[in-house]
Amino acid sequence: MAKGYVIYNPMAGNGKAKEDSQLLQMGLDEELEYYDMTRITNYGAFISGMEKEDYLVIVGGDGTLNRFVNDTDGLEITQEIVYYPTGTGNDFAKDMGMGANPCPVTEHLKNLPSVEVQGKRYRFINGVGFGIDGYCCQVGDALRKIPGKKVNYTGIAIKGLLFHFAPRNATVTVDGKEYAYNKVWIAPTMHGRFYGSGMIPTPKQDRASDTLSLMLFHGAGRIRTLCVFPSIFKGEHVKHTKMVAVHTGKEITVEFDRPTPLQIDGETILGVTKYTAYAAKVKKKVLC
């Protein structure tokens, strides 16, 4: 009989991922085995202990998926992989139309795009954020270290736009063609449509395609940018073509004129001046 191996991130979903993972046992005849992903030091050994008919269940949010695909990079996983979204944002689940239900995602975790930052290469699920989104993740990381402190990314973004974050000048290269932008507030490169707990920076991006989409908020001051920025949650910001630019390509480089926080599926890297994102091969769509 097939056995289920549940890998959960204890910090996901405001620390409730372990508790949420117990719900998976309901209605199943076989027993599930539970593992804290922060204590798995060798995925090669972990997976080699599974039978081919066994399956993996990943419990957590977008950051949990990001950690899993990077920790298992280079490994051949023949078992089926199921994702149970219990994070705070669940942008991958939104893009997949999963709702709150577990869904097979094996094909969607293969041939992922990658990004090179500070000499290291990372795979990513949703997108790479550069600008005020990276700043928000930096502030959020600091707030999470304070016991009982809740993180409100929308509030952090508003305060950043009004007071704390200063825009950058950027040089962008898309498939060899170079562009220059002033007063850039945000410059994410997306594999899916959603990131940042429901923002839709690139509404037309399709994760099954072999291209990525870059969106830039640029050229405007604090108040005007703040007035338009909320429309990103409906994807309507792209109508403001004087402030918003979208580029599509297979290789995208963004370089800022000073160090800026960057985030990859919510995981923060500080002091970044440049990143290059590389699209993946076309994948089959998986319906949930």
PDB file of C-alpha atoms in Angstrom:
ATOM      1  CA  MET A   1       0.000   0.000   0.000  1.00  0.00           C
ATOM      2  CA  ALA A   2       1.237   3.482  -0.876  1.00  0.00           C
ATOM      3  CA  LYS A   3       2.403   5.606   2.022  1.00  0.00           C
ATOM      4  CA  GLY A   4       2.076   9.387   2.322  1.00  0.00           C
ATOM      5  CA  TYR A   5       5.028  11.455   3.533  1.00  0.00           C
ATOM      6  CA  VAL A   6       3.894  14.872   4.755  1.00  0.00           C
ATOM      7  CA  ILE A   7       6.515  17.632   4.763  1.00  0.00           C
ATOM      8  CA  TYR A   8       5.397  20.774   6.588  1.00  0.00           C
ATOM      9  CA  ASN A   9       6.943  24.153   7.335  1.00  0.00           C
ATOM     10  CA  PRO A  10       6.304  24.909  11.040  1.00  0.00           C
ATOM     11  CA  MET A  11       6.522  28.661  10.400  1.00  0.00           C
ATOM     12  CA  ALA A  12       3.991  28.752   7.555  1.00  0.00           C
ATOM     13  CA  GLY A  13       0.445  30.014   8.037  1.00  0.00           C
ATOM     14  CA  ASN A  14       1.389  32.057  11.102  1.00  0.00           C
ATOM     15  CA  GLY A  15       2.800  28.925  12.727  1.00  0.00           C
ATOM     16  CA  LYS A  16      -0.259  26.726  12.122  1.00  0.00           C
ATOM     17  CA  ALA A  17       1.051  24.515   9.312  1.00  0.00           C
ATOM     18  CA  LYS A  18       1.751  21.549  11.595  1.00  0.00           C
ATOM     19  CA  GLU A  19      -1.743  21.752  13.043  1.00  0.00           C
ATOM     20  CA  ASP A  20      -3.281  22.137   9.575  1.00  0.00           C
ATOM     21  CA  SER A  21      -1.320  19.176   8.246  1.00  0.00           C
ATOM     22  CA  GLN A  22      -3.083  16.869  10.716  1.00  0.00           C
ATOM     23  CA  LEU A  23      -6.329  17.446   8.804  1.00  0.00           C
ATOM     24  CA  LEU A  24      -4.919  15.438   5.899  1.00  0.00           C
ATOM     25  CA  GLN A  25      -5.405  12.214   7.839  1.00  0.00           C
ATOM     26  CA  MET A  26      -9.184  12.612   7.849  1.00  0.00           C
ATOM     27  CA  GLY A  27     -10.880  10.133   5.514  1.00  0.00           C
ATOM     28  CA  LEU A  28      -7.691   8.185   4.757  1.00  0.00           C
ATOM     29  CA  ASP A  29      -7.212   4.515   5.586  1.00  0.00           C
ATOM     30  CA  GLU A  30      -3.414   4.611   5.459  1.00  0.00           C
ATOM     31  CA  GLU A  31      -1.320   6.346   8.081  1.00  0.00           C
ATOM     32  CA  LEU A  32       0.624   9.429   7.079  1.00  0.00           C
ATOM     33  CA  GLU A  33       4.155  10.154   8.250  1.00  0.00           C
ATOM     34  CA  TYR A  34       4.908  13.763   9.226  1.00  0.00           C
ATOM     35  CA  TYR A  35       8.248  15.557   8.873  1.00  0.00           C
ATOM     36  CA  ASP A  36       9.367  19.074   9.791  1.00  0.00           C
ATOM     37  CA  MET A  37      11.085  20.337   6.627  1.00  0.00           C
ATOM     38  CA  THR A  38      13.446  22.550   8.644  1.00  0.00           C
ATOM     39  CA  ARG A  39      14.983  19.371  10.086  1.00  0.00           C
ATOM     40  CA  ILE A  40      15.504  17.558   6.782  1.00  0.00           C
ATOM     41  CA  THR A  41      19.185  17.973   5.993  1.00  0.00           C
ATOM     42  CA  ASN A  42      19.503  15.487   3.118  1.00  0.00           C
ATOM     43  CA  TYR A  43      16.598  15.186   0.694  1.00  0.00           C
ATOM     44  CA  GLY A  44      18.472  12.624  -1.364  1.00  0.00           C
ATOM     45  CA  ALA A  45      18.554  10.249   1.585  1.00  0.00           C
ATOM     46  CA  PHE A  46      14.997  11.163   2.557  1.00  0.00           C
ATOM     47  CA  ILE A  47      13.542  10.390  -0.874  1.00  0.00           C
ATOM     48  CA  SER A  48      15.636   7.243  -1.346  1.00  0.00           C
ATOM     49  CA  GLY A  49      13.814   5.817   1.677  1.00  0.00           C
ATOM     50  CA  MET A  50      10.482   6.052  -0.158  1.00  0.00           C
ATOM     51  CA  GLU A  51       8.938   3.465  -2.452  1.00  0.00           C
ATOM     52  CA  LYS A  52       8.011   4.437  -6.014  1.00  0.00           C
ATOM     53  CA  GLU A  53       4.273   4.182  -5.260  1.00  0.00           C
ATOM     54  CA  ASP A  54       4.549   6.440  -2.187  1.00  0.00           C
ATOM     55  CA  TYR A  55       3.707  10.138  -2.424  1.00  0.00           C
ATOM     56  CA  LEU A  56       4.836  13.452  -0.946  1.00  0.00           C
ATOM     57  CA  VAL A  57       2.539  16.112   0.496  1.00  0.00           C
ATOM     58  CA  ILE A  58       4.005  19.603   0.939  1.00  0.00           C
ATOM     59  CA  VAL A  59       2.171  21.697   3.546  1.00  0.00           C
ATOM     60  CA  GLY A  60       2.766  25.442   3.761  1.00  0.00           C
ATOM     61  CA  GLY A  61       2.837  28.526   1.579  1.00  0.00           C
ATOM     62  CA  ASP A  62       4.772  29.908  -1.365  1.00  0.00           C
ATOM     63  CA  GLY A  63       7.981  30.190   0.656  1.00  0.00           C
ATOM     64  CA  THR A  64       7.638  26.530   1.638  1.00  0.00           C
ATOM     65  CA  LEU A  65       7.380  25.504  -2.012  1.00  0.00           C
ATOM     66  CA  ASN A  66      10.363  27.702  -2.855  1.00  0.00           C
ATOM     67  CA  ARG A  67      12.452  26.085  -0.157  1.00  0.00           C
ATOM     68  CA  PHE A  68      11.468  22.586  -1.302  1.00  0.00           C
ATOM     69  CA  VAL A  69      12.250  23.111  -5.013  1.00  0.00           C
ATOM     70  CA  ASN A  70      15.639  24.653  -4.220  1.00  0.00           C
ATOM     71  CA  ASP A  71      16.606  22.073  -1.589  1.00  0.00           C
ATOM     72  CA  THR A  72      15.727  19.278  -4.040  1.00  0.00           C
ATOM     73  CA  ASP A  73      17.273  20.906  -7.122  1.00  0.00           C
ATOM     74  CA  GLY A  74      19.081  18.263  -9.161  1.00  0.00           C
ATOM     75  CA  LEU A  75      17.260  15.311  -7.580  1.00  0.00           C
ATOM     76  CA  GLU A  76      15.061  13.004  -9.644  1.00  0.00           C
ATOM     77  CA  ILE A  77      11.794  12.580  -7.742  1.00  0.00           C
ATOM     78  CA  THR A  78       9.612   9.857  -9.256  1.00  0.00           C
ATOM     79  CA  GLN A  79       6.926   9.963  -6.575  1.00  0.00           C
ATOM     80  CA  GLU A  80       3.797  12.069  -6.997  1.00  0.00           C
ATOM     81  CA  ILE A  81       3.930  15.444  -5.230  1.00  0.00           C
ATOM     82  CA  VAL A  82       0.790  16.972  -3.732  1.00  0.00           C
ATOM     83  CA  TYR A  83       0.580  20.526  -2.408  1.00  0.00           C
ATOM     84  CA  TYR A  84      -1.667  21.565   0.481  1.00  0.00           C
ATOM     85  CA  PRO A  85      -1.717  25.412   0.664  1.00  0.00           C
ATOM     86  CA  THR A  86      -1.771  26.635   4.263  1.00  0.00           C
ATOM     87  CA  GLY A  87       0.368  29.772   3.974  1.00  0.00           C
ATOM     88  CA  THR A  88      -0.662  33.384   4.449  1.00  0.00           C
ATOM     89  CA  GLY A  89      -0.487  34.340   0.755  1.00  0.00           C
ATOM     90  CA  ASN A  90      -0.906  31.130  -1.256  1.00  0.00           C
ATOM     91  CA  ASP A  91      -0.301  32.905  -4.565  1.00  0.00           C
ATOM     92  CA  PHE A  92       0.701  29.700  -6.361  1.00  0.00           C
ATOM     93  CA  ALA A  93      -2.607  28.147  -5.274  1.00  0.00           C
ATOM     94  CA  LYS A  94      -4.517  31.193  -6.565  1.00  0.00           C
ATOM     95  CA  ASP A  95      -2.800  30.961  -9.930  1.00  0.00           C
ATOM     96  CA  MET A  96      -3.559  27.238 -10.137  1.00  0.00           C
ATOM     97  CA  GLY A  97      -7.208  27.683  -9.132  1.00  0.00           C
ATOM     98  CA  MET A  98      -6.693  25.293  -6.240  1.00  0.00           C
ATOM     99  CA  GLY A  99      -8.635  27.038  -3.528  1.00  0.00           C
ATOM    100  CA  ALA A 100      -7.762  25.507  -0.159  1.00  0.00           C
ATOM    101  CA  ASN A 101      -7.715  21.906  -1.362  1.00  0.00           C
ATOM    102  CA  PRO A 102      -4.688  19.603  -1.800  1.00  0.00           C
ATOM    103  CA  CYS A 103      -3.718  19.247  -5.465  1.00  0.00           C
ATOM    104  CA  PRO A 104      -1.157  17.213  -7.480  1.00  0.00           C
ATOM    105  CA  VAL A 105       1.595  19.595  -8.616  1.00  0.00           C
ATOM    106  CA  THR A 106       4.338  17.226  -9.800  1.00  0.00           C
ATOM    107  CA  GLU A 107       4.573  18.665 -13.324  1.00  0.00           C
ATOM    108  CA  HIS A 108       4.494  22.271 -12.112  1.00  0.00           C
ATOM    109  CA  LEU A 109       7.607  21.751  -9.982  1.00  0.00           C
ATOM    110  CA  LYS A 110       9.672  20.608 -12.965  1.00  0.00           C
ATOM    111  CA  ASN A 111      11.564  22.844 -15.423  1.00  0.00           C
ATOM    112  CA  LEU A 112      11.093  25.923 -13.262  1.00  0.00           C
ATOM    113  CA  PRO A 113      12.544  29.341 -14.131  1.00  0.00           C
ATOM    114  CA  SER A 114      15.626  30.479 -12.274  1.00  0.00           C
ATOM    115  CA  VAL A 115      17.213  33.717 -11.150  1.00  0.00           C
ATOM    116  CA  GLU A 116      20.856  34.609 -10.631  1.00  0.00           C
ATOM    117  CA  VAL A 117      21.521  36.938  -7.693  1.00  0.00           C
ATOM    118  CA  GLN A 118      24.905  37.796  -6.183  1.00  0.00           C
ATOM    119  CA  GLY A 119      26.563  34.883  -7.961  1.00  0.00           C
ATOM    120  CA  LYS A 120      24.002  32.259  -6.857  1.00  0.00           C
ATOM    121  CA  ARG A 121      21.227  30.597  -8.848  1.00  0.00           C
ATOM    122  CA  TYR A 122      17.747  29.967  -7.396  1.00  0.00           C
ATOM    123  CA  ARG A 123      14.630  28.378  -8.852  1.00  0.00           C
ATOM    124  CA  PHE A 124      11.346  30.192  -8.263  1.00  0.00           C
ATOM    125  CA  ILE A 125       7.633  29.382  -8.256  1.00  0.00           C
ATOM    126  CA  ASN A 126       5.832  32.725  -8.643  1.00  0.00           C
ATOM    127  CA  GLY A 127       8.182  35.632  -9.122  1.00  0.00           C
ATOM    128  CA  VAL A 128      11.210  37.703  -8.206  1.00  0.00           C
ATOM    129  CA  GLY A 129      10.469  41.080  -6.642  1.00  0.00           C
ATOM    130  CA  PHE A 130      12.882  44.015  -6.700  1.00  0.00           C
ATOM    131  CA  GLY A 131      12.044  47.332  -5.083  1.00  0.00           C
ATOM    132  CA  ILE A 132       9.385  48.131  -2.552  1.00  0.00           C
ATOM    133  CA  ASP A 133       8.195  44.502  -2.509  1.00  0.00           C
ATOM    134  CA  GLY A 134      11.658  43.397  -1.398  1.00  0.00           C
ATOM    135  CA  TYR A 135      11.624  46.227   1.144  1.00  0.00           C
ATOM    136  CA  CYS A 136       8.280  44.954   2.484  1.00  0.00           C
ATOM    137  CA  CYS A 137       9.711  41.451   2.932  1.00  0.00           C
ATOM    138  CA  GLN A 138      12.729  42.909   4.736  1.00  0.00           C
ATOM    139  CA  VAL A 139      10.517  44.820   7.184  1.00  0.00           C
ATOM    140  CA  GLY A 140       8.198  41.821   7.558  1.00  0.00           C
ATOM    141  CA  ASP A 141      11.136  39.565   8.455  1.00  0.00           C
ATOM    142  CA  ALA A 142      12.161  41.993  11.200  1.00  0.00           C
ATOM    143  CA  LEU A 143       8.621  42.262  12.592  1.00  0.00           C
ATOM    144  CA  ARG A 144       8.210  38.473  12.744  1.00  0.00           C
ATOM    145  CA  LYS A 145      11.077  38.355  15.238  1.00  0.00           C
ATOM    146  CA  ILE A 146       8.986  40.391  17.691  1.00  0.00           C
ATOM    147  CA  PRO A 147       6.786  38.053  19.799  1.00  0.00           C
ATOM    148  CA  GLY A 148       3.077  38.563  19.097  1.00  0.00           C
ATOM    149  CA  LYS A 149       3.703  41.083  16.321  1.00  0.00           C
ATOM    150  CA  LYS A 150       1.485  40.623  13.254  1.00  0.00           C
ATOM    151  CA  VAL A 151       2.807  41.473   9.798  1.00  0.00           C
ATOM    152  CA  ASN A 152       0.633  43.607   7.538  1.00  0.00           C
ATOM    153  CA  TYR A 153       2.363  43.872   4.166  1.00  0.00           C
ATOM    154  CA  THR A 154      -0.202  46.299   2.765  1.00  0.00           C
ATOM    155  CA  GLY A 155       0.473  48.678   5.663  1.00  0.00           C
ATOM    156  CA  ILE A 156       4.234  48.293   5.215  1.00  0.00           C
ATOM    157  CA  ALA A 157       3.915  49.069   1.495  1.00  0.00           C
ATOM    158  CA  ILE A 158       1.821  52.199   2.103  1.00  0.00           C
ATOM    159  CA  LYS A 159       4.271  53.547   4.699  1.00  0.00           C
ATOM    160  CA  GLY A 160       7.145  52.703   2.377  1.00  0.00           C
ATOM    161  CA  LEU A 161       5.572  54.557  -0.536  1.00  0.00           C
ATOM    162  CA  LEU A 162       4.812  57.578   1.621  1.00  0.00           C
ATOM    163  CA  PHE A 163       7.970  57.854   3.713  1.00  0.00           C
ATOM    164  CA  HIS A 164      10.635  55.166   3.876  1.00  0.00           C
ATOM    165  CA  PHE A 165      11.408  53.716   0.446  1.00  0.00           C
ATOM    166  CA  ALA A 166      13.141  55.810  -2.216  1.00  0.00           C
ATOM    167  CA  PRO A 167      12.750  54.847  -5.908  1.00  0.00           C
ATOM    168  CA  ARG A 168      15.726  53.729  -7.975  1.00  0.00           C
ATOM    169  CA  ASN A 169      16.888  54.281 -11.522  1.00  0.00           C
ATOM    170  CA  ALA A 170      17.013  51.057 -13.493  1.00  0.00           C
ATOM    171  CA  THR A 171      18.579  49.571 -16.583  1.00  0.00           C
ATOM    172  CA  VAL A 172      16.545  46.677 -17.973  1.00  0.00           C
ATOM    173  CA  THR A 173      17.678  44.169 -20.597  1.00  0.00           C
ATOM    174  CA  VAL A 174      15.094  41.840 -22.159  1.00  0.00           C
ATOM    175  CA  ASP A 175      16.408  39.259 -24.634  1.00  0.00           C
ATOM    176  CA  GLY A 176      19.308  41.546 -25.479  1.00  0.00           C
ATOM    177  CA  LYS A 177      17.313  44.784 -25.857  1.00  0.00           C
ATOM    178  CA  GLU A 178      18.106  47.497 -23.302  1.00  0.00           C
ATOM    179  CA  TYR A 179      15.736  50.009 -21.688  1.00  0.00           C
ATOM    180  CA  ALA A 180      16.299  52.761 -19.096  1.00  0.00           C
ATOM    181  CA  TYR A 181      13.776  53.868 -16.456  1.00  0.00           C
ATOM    182  CA  ASN A 182      13.836  56.563 -13.788  1.00  0.00           C
ATOM    183  CA  LYS A 183      12.069  56.547 -10.411  1.00  0.00           C
ATOM    184  CA  VAL A 184      11.421  52.821 -10.381  1.00  0.00           C
ATOM    185  CA  TRP A 185       9.387  51.736  -7.367  1.00  0.00           C
ATOM    186  CA  ILE A 186       9.016  48.074  -8.194  1.00  0.00           C
ATOM    187  CA  ALA A 187      10.396  45.728 -10.867  1.00  0.00           C
ATOM    188  CA  PRO A 188       9.219  42.118 -10.464  1.00  0.00           C
ATOM    189  CA  THR A 189       9.820  39.376 -13.019  1.00  0.00           C
ATOM    190  CA  MET A 190       6.964  36.887 -12.951  1.00  0.00           C
ATOM    191  CA  HIS A 191       6.488  33.221 -13.788  1.00  0.00           C
ATOM    192  CA  GLY A 192       2.869  33.231 -12.600  1.00  0.00           C
ATOM    193  CA  ARG A 193       0.295  36.000 -12.300  1.00  0.00           C
ATOM    194  CA  PHE A 194       0.133  36.414  -8.512  1.00  0.00           C
ATOM    195  CA  TYR A 195       2.536  37.327  -5.751  1.00  0.00           C
ATOM    196  CA  GLY A 196       2.596  39.377  -2.538  1.00  0.00           C
ATOM    197  CA  SER A 197      -0.664  37.927  -1.172  1.00  0.00           C
ATOM    198  CA  GLY A 198      -2.869  38.586  -4.177  1.00  0.00           C
ATOM    199  CA  MET A 199      -1.122  41.268  -6.226  1.00  0.00           C
ATOM    200  CA  ILE A 200      -1.363  40.721 -10.007  1.00  0.00           C
ATOM    201  CA  PRO A 201       1.614  42.595 -11.481  1.00  0.00           C
ATOM    202  CA  THR A 202       1.472  40.794 -14.858  1.00  0.00           C
ATOM    203  CA  PRO A 203      -2.156  39.798 -15.581  1.00  0.00           C
ATOM    204  CA  LYS A 204      -1.359  38.151 -18.934  1.00  0.00           C
ATOM    205  CA  GLN A 205       1.528  36.006 -17.701  1.00  0.00           C
ATOM    206  CA  ASP A 206       0.972  32.259 -18.166  1.00  0.00           C
ATOM    207  CA  ARG A 207       3.112  29.905 -16.056  1.00  0.00           C
ATOM    208  CA  ALA A 208       2.742  27.231 -18.750  1.00  0.00           C
ATOM    209  CA  SER A 209       4.533  29.442 -21.309  1.00  0.00           C
ATOM    210  CA  ASP A 210       8.263  29.575 -22.054  1.00  0.00           C
ATOM    211  CA  THR A 211       8.551  33.290 -21.268  1.00  0.00           C
ATOM    212  CA  LEU A 212       8.612  35.535 -18.199  1.00  0.00           C
ATOM    213  CA  SER A 213       7.015  38.969 -17.716  1.00  0.00           C
ATOM    214  CA  LEU A 214       8.655  42.016 -16.138  1.00  0.00           C
ATOM    215  CA  MET A 215       6.542  44.868 -14.774  1.00  0.00           C
ATOM    216  CA  LEU A 216       7.870  48.272 -13.723  1.00  0.00           C
ATOM    217  CA  PHE A 217       6.128  51.035 -11.750  1.00  0.00           C
ATOM    218  CA  HIS A 218       8.160  54.097 -12.715  1.00  0.00           C
ATOM    219  CA  GLY A 219       8.417  57.808 -13.341  1.00  0.00           C
ATOM    220  CA  ALA A 220       5.944  59.171 -10.777  1.00  0.00           C
ATOM    221  CA  GLY A 221       6.202  60.688  -7.308  1.00  0.00           C
ATOM    222  CA  ARG A 222       5.025  59.237  -4.011  1.00  0.00           C
ATOM    223  CA  ILE A 223       1.428  60.483  -3.966  1.00  0.00           C
ATOM    224  CA  ARG A 224       0.619  59.638  -7.580  1.00  0.00           C
ATOM    225  CA  THR A 225       2.202  56.197  -7.234  1.00  0.00           C
ATOM    226  CA  LEU A 226       0.262  55.558  -4.030  1.00  0.00           C
ATOM    227  CA  CYS A 227      -3.000  56.492  -5.753  1.00  0.00           C
ATOM    228  CA  VAL A 228      -2.452  54.001  -8.574  1.00  0.00           C
ATOM    229  CA  PHE A 229      -0.697  51.237  -6.643  1.00  0.00           C
ATOM    230  CA  PRO A 230      -3.812  49.585  -5.076  1.00  0.00           C
ATOM    231  CA  SER A 231      -5.107  48.749  -8.569  1.00  0.00           C
ATOM    232  CA  ILE A 232      -2.347  46.123  -8.782  1.00  0.00           C
ATOM    233  CA  PHE A 233      -4.569  43.835  -6.687  1.00  0.00           C
ATOM    234  CA  LYS A 234      -6.980  43.673  -9.638  1.00  0.00           C
ATOM    235  CA  GLY A 235      -4.348  43.849 -12.354  1.00  0.00           C
ATOM    236  CA  GLU A 236      -5.775  47.169 -13.525  1.00  0.00           C
ATOM    237  CA  HIS A 237      -2.569  49.145 -12.928  1.00  0.00           C
ATOM    238  CA  VAL A 238      -1.364  48.159 -16.427  1.00  0.00           C
ATOM    239  CA  LYS A 239      -3.905  50.610 -17.875  1.00  0.00           C
ATOM    240  CA  HIS A 240      -1.698  53.453 -16.584  1.00  0.00           C
ATOM    241  CA  THR A 241       0.824  53.126 -19.413  1.00  0.00           C
ATOM    242  CA  LYS A 242       2.704  56.320 -18.511  1.00  0.00           C
ATOM    243  CA  MET A 243       3.569  54.822 -15.115  1.00  0.00           C
ATOM    244  CA  VAL A 244       3.584  51.083 -15.806  1.00  0.00           C
ATOM    245  CA  ALA A 245       5.651  49.151 -18.346  1.00  0.00           C
ATOM    246  CA  VAL A 246       5.504  45.410 -19.062  1.00  0.00           C
ATOM    247  CA  HIS A 247       8.157  43.444 -20.979  1.00  0.00           C
ATOM    248  CA  THR A 248       8.060  39.758 -21.915  1.00  0.00           C
ATOM    249  CA  GLY A 249      11.070  37.595 -22.709  1.00  0.00           C
ATOM    250  CA  LYS A 250      13.157  34.523 -21.990  1.00  0.00           C
ATOM    251  CA  GLU A 251      16.068  36.295 -20.278  1.00  0.00           C
ATOM    252  CA  ILE A 252      15.489  39.423 -18.202  1.00  0.00           C
ATOM    253  CA  THR A 253      18.078  41.480 -16.331  1.00  0.00           C
ATOM    254  CA  VAL A 254      17.227  44.355 -13.999  1.00  0.00           C
ATOM    255  CA  GLU A 255      19.979  46.547 -12.556  1.00  0.00           C
ATOM    256  CA  PHE A 256      19.329  49.304  -9.997  1.00  0.00           C
ATOM    257  CA  ASP A 257      21.653  52.225  -9.343  1.00  0.00           C
ATOM    258  CA  ARG A 258      21.935  51.387  -5.621  1.00  0.00           C
ATOM    259  CA  PRO A 259      21.520  48.330  -3.372  1.00  0.00           C
ATOM    260  CA  THR A 260      17.908  47.273  -2.779  1.00  0.00           C
ATOM    261  CA  PRO A 261      16.191  44.357  -0.994  1.00  0.00           C
ATOM    262  CA  LEU A 262      15.004  41.586  -3.321  1.00  0.00           C
ATOM    263  CA  GLN A 263      12.590  38.753  -2.662  1.00  0.00           C
ATOM    264  CA  ILE A 264      12.190  35.360  -4.325  1.00  0.00           C
ATOM    265  CA  ASP A 265       8.767  33.856  -3.561  1.00  0.00           C
ATOM    266  CA  GLY A 266       8.847  35.853  -0.329  1.00  0.00           C
ATOM    267  CA  GLU A 267      12.394  34.895   0.681  1.00  0.00           C
ATOM    268  CA  THR A 268      14.496  38.040   1.198  1.00  0.00           C
ATOM    269  CA  ILE A 269      17.999  38.839  -0.071  1.00  0.00           C
ATOM    270  CA  LEU A 270      19.492  42.162   1.035  1.00  0.00           C
ATOM    271  CA  GLY A 271      21.807  44.596  -0.734  1.00  0.00           C
ATOM    272  CA  VAL A 272      21.092  43.541  -4.320  1.00  0.00           C
ATOM    273  CA  THR A 273      21.916  45.754  -7.305  1.00  0.00           C
ATOM    274  CA  LYS A 274      21.216  43.296 -10.128  1.00  0.00           C
ATOM    275  CA  TYR A 275      19.378  40.107 -11.001  1.00  0.00           C
ATOM    276  CA  THR A 276      18.944  38.019 -14.142  1.00  0.00           C
ATOM    277  CA  ALA A 277      15.919  35.745 -14.564  1.00  0.00           C
ATOM    278  CA  TYR A 278      15.807  32.850 -17.023  1.00  0.00           C
ATOM    279  CA  ALA A 279      12.580  31.328 -18.331  1.00  0.00           C
ATOM    280  CA  ALA A 280      11.910  27.589 -18.211  1.00  0.00           C
ATOM    281  CA  LYS A 281      10.736  25.197 -20.882  1.00  0.00           C
ATOM    282  CA  VAL A 282       7.029  24.885 -21.662  1.00  0.00           C
ATOM    283  CA  LYS A 283       5.201  22.647 -19.186  1.00  0.00           C
ATOM    284  CA  LYS A 284       1.955  20.756 -19.310  1.00  0.00           C
ATOM    285  CA  LYS A 285      -0.930  22.294 -17.414  1.00  0.00           C
ATOM    286  CA  VAL A 286      -2.166  20.296 -14.451  1.00  0.00           C
ATOM    287  CA  LEU A 287      -5.812  20.667 -13.506  1.00  0.00           C
ATOM    288  CA  CYS A 288      -6.871  20.417  -9.873  1.00  0.00           C
TER     289      CYS A 288
END
